[in-house]
mmCIF file of C-alpha atoms in Angstrom:
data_model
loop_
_atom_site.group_PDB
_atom_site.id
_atom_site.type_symbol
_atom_site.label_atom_id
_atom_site.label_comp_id
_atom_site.label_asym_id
_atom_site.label_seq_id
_atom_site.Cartn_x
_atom_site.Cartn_y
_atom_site.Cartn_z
ATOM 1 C CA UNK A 698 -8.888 13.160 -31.437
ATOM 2 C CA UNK A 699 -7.626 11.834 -28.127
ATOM 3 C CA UNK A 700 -9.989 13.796 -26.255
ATOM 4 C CA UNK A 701 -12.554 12.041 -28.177
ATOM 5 C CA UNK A 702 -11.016 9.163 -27.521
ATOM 6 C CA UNK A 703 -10.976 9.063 -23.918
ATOM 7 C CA UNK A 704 -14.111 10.550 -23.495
ATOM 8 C CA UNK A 705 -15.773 7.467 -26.046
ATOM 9 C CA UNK A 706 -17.892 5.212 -23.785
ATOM 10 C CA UNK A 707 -15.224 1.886 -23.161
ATOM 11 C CA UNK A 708 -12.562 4.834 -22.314
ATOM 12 C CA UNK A 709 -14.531 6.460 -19.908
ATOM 13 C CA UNK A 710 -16.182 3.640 -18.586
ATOM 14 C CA UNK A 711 -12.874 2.344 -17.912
ATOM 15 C CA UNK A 712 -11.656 5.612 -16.313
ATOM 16 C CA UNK A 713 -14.438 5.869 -14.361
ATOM 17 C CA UNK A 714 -14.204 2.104 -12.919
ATOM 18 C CA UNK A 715 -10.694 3.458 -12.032
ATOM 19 C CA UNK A 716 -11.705 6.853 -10.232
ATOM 20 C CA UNK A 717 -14.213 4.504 -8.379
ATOM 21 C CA UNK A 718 -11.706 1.638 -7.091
ATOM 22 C CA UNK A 719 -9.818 4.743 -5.829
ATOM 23 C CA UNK A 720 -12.862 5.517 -3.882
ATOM 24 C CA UNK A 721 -13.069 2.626 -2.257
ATOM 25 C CA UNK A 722 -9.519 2.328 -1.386
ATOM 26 C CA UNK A 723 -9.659 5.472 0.053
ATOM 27 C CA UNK A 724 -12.238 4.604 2.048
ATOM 28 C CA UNK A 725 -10.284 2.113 3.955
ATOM 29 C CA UNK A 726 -8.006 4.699 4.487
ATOM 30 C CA UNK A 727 -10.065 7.688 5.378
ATOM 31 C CA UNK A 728 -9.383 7.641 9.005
ATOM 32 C CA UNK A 729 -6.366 9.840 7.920
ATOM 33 C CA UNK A 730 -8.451 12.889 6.937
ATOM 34 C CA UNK A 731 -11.009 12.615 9.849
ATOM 35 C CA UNK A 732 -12.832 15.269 9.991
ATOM 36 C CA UNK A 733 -12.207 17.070 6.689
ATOM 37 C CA UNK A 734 -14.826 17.964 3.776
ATOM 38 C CA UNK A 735 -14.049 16.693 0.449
ATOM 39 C CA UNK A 736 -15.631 18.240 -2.683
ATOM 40 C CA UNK A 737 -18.146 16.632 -3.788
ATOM 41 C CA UNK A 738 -18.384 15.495 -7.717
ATOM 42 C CA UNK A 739 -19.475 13.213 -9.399
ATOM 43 C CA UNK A 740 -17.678 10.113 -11.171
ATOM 44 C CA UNK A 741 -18.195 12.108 -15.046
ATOM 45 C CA UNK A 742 -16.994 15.141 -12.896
ATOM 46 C CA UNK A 743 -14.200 13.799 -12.061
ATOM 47 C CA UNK A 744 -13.360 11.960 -14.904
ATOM 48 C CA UNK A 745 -12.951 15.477 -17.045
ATOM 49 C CA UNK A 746 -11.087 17.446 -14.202
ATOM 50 C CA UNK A 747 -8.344 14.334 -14.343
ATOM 51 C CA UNK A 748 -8.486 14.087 -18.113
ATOM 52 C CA UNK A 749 -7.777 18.245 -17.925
ATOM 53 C CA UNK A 750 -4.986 17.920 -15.520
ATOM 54 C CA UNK A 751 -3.724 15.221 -17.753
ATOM 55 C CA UNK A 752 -4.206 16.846 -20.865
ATOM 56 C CA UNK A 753 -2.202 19.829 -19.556
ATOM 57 C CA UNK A 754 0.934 18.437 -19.996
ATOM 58 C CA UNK A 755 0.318 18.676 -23.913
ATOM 59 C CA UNK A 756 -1.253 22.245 -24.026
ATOM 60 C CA UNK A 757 2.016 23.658 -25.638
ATOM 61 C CA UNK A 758 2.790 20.236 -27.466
ATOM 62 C CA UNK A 759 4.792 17.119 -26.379
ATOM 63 C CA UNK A 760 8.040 18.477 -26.237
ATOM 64 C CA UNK A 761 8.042 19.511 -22.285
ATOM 65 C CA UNK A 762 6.572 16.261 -21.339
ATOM 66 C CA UNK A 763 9.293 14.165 -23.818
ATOM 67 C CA UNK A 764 12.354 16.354 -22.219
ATOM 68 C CA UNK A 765 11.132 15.585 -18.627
ATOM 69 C CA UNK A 766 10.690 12.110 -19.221
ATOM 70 C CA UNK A 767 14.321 12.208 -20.975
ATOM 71 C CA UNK A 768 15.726 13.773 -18.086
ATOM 72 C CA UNK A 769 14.267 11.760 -15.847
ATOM 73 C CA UNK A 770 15.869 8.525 -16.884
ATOM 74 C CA UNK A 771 19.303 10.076 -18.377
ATOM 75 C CA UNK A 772 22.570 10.050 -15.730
ATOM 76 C CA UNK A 773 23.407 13.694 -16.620
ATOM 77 C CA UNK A 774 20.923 16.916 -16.895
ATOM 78 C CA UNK A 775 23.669 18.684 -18.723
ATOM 79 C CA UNK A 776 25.013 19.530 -14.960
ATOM 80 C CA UNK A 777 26.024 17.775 -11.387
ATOM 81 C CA UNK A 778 23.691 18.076 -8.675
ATOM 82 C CA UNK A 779 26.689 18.671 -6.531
ATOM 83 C CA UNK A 780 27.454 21.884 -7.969
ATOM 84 C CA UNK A 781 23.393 23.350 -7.654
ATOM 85 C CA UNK A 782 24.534 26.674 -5.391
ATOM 86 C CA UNK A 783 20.655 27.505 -4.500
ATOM 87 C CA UNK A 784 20.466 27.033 -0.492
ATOM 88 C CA UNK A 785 17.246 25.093 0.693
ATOM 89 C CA UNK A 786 15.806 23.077 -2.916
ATOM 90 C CA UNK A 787 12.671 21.547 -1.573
ATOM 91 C CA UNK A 788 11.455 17.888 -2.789
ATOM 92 C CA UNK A 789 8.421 15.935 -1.952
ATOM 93 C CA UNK A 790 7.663 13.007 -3.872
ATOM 94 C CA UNK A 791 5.721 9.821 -3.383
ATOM 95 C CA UNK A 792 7.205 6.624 -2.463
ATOM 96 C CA UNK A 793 5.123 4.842 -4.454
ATOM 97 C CA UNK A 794 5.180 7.111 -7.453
ATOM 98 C CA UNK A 795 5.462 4.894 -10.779
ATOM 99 C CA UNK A 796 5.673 7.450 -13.533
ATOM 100 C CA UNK A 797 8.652 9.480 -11.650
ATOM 101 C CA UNK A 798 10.079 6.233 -9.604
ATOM 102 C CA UNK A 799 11.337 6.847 -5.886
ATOM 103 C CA UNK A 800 14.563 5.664 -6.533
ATOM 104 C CA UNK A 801 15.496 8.075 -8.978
ATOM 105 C CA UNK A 802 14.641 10.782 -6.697
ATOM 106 C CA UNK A 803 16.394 9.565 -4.248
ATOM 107 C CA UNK A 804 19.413 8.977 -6.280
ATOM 108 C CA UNK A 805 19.099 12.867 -7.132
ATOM 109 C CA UNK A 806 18.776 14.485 -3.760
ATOM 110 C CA UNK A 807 21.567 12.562 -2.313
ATOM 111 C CA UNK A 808 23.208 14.555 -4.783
ATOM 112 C CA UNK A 809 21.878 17.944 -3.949
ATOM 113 C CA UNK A 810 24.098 20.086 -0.958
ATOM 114 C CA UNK A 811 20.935 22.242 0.640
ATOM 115 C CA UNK A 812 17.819 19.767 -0.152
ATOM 116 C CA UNK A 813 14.978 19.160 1.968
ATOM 117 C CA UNK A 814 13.255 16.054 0.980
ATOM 118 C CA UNK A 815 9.988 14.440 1.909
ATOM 119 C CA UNK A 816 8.671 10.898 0.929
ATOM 120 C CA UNK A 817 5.264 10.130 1.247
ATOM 121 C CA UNK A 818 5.259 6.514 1.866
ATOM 122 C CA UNK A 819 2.157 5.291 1.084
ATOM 123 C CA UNK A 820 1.902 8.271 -1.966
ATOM 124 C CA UNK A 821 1.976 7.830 -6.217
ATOM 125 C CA UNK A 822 2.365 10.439 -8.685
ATOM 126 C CA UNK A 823 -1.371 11.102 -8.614
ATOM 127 C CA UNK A 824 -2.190 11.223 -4.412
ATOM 128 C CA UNK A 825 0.486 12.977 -3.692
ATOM 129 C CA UNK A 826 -2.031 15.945 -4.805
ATOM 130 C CA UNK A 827 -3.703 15.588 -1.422
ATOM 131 C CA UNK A 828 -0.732 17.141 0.142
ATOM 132 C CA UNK A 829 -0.746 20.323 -1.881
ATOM 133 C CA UNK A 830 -1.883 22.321 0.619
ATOM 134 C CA UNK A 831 0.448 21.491 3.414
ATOM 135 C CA UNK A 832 3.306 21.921 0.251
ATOM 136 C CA UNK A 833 2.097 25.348 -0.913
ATOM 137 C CA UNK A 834 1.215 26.133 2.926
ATOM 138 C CA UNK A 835 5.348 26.185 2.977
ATOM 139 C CA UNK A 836 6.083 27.660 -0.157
ATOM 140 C CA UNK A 837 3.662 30.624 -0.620
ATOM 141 C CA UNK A 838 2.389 32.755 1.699
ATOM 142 C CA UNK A 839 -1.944 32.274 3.032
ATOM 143 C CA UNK A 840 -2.988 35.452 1.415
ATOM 144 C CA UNK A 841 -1.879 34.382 -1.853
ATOM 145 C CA UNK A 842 -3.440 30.445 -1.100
ATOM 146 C CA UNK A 843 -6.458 32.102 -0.742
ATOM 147 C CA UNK A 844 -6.319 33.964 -4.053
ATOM 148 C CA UNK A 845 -5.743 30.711 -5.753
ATOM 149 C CA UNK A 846 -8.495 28.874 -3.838
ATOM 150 C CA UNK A 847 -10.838 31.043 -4.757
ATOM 151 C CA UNK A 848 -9.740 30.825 -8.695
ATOM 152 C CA UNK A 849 -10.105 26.993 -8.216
ATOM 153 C CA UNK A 850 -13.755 27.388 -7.032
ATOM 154 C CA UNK A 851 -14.232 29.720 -9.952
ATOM 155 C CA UNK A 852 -12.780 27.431 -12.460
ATOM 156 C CA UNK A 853 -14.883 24.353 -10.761
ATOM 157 C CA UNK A 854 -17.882 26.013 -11.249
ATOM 158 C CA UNK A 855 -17.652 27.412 -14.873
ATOM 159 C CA UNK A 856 -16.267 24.065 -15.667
ATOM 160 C CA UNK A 857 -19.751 21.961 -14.047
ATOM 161 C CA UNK A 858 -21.668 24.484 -15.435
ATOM 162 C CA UNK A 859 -20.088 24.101 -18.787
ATOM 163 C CA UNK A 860 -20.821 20.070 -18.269
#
């Protein structure tokens, strides 16, 4: 039902006035990815590849998302930071991030011995996904970026095809 929902025509009109103000924000920005080729889809495109990411977060029910959020505003996860033994925990996280706010972050990795932490400044929740490459370009190594490239192509395409 709340696919339906979102994809009924106020919903997605709505959506898609939102995907397009994001265009033309970016825009004003752009001189940040000079140079670079950006997929090109269209606003409906779009539209269902957000709605799938979002919808993602409920594929195995609402209990993962309702613990996170839980956690995410509760003083204690059951554990201190201070005692997390794992050398080198890696954080990035955007400054302007409303859903997971900045400050709680913060408040968590001065808490963490062995973090590395980076704050995109001008970042949310959702564009901090334009730095997944440089993220995963430190985590995992280019072989296996490829592989997963590839499967996103593959996905892209059965998914516009399926349109």
């Amino acid at each position: 039902m709340a696919r339906w929902i979102v994809n009924s025509g106020p919903v997605a009109r709505r959506i898609d006035q939102w995907i397009e103000s994001l265009d033309a924000k970016k825009k004003k920005d752009d001189d940040r990815r000079d140079g670079e080729e950006e997929e090109e889809l269209t606003i409906p495109q779009r539209r269902q590849r957000l709605l799938r990411m979002a919808f993602e977060a409920f594929v195995q029910g609402p209990r993962g998302f309702v613990h996170e959020t839980q956690l995410l505003v509760s003083p204690s996860w059951g554990f201190n930071f201070e005692d997390v033994t794992y050398d080198n925990v890696q954080v990035w996280h955007g400054a302007k991030d409303t859903f997971a706010p900045a400050v709680m972050i913060r408040w968590m990795v001065e808490r963490l011995p062995h973090v590395q932490y980076k704050e995109y400044e001008t970042d949310n929740h959702v564009s901090l996904g334009d730095h997944f490459e440089e993220v995963f370009g430190e985590l995992v190594p280019e072989e296996v970026l490829e592989k997963h490239r590839a499967g996103v192509r593959e996905r892209d395409a059965f998914a516009q095809s399926s349109s």
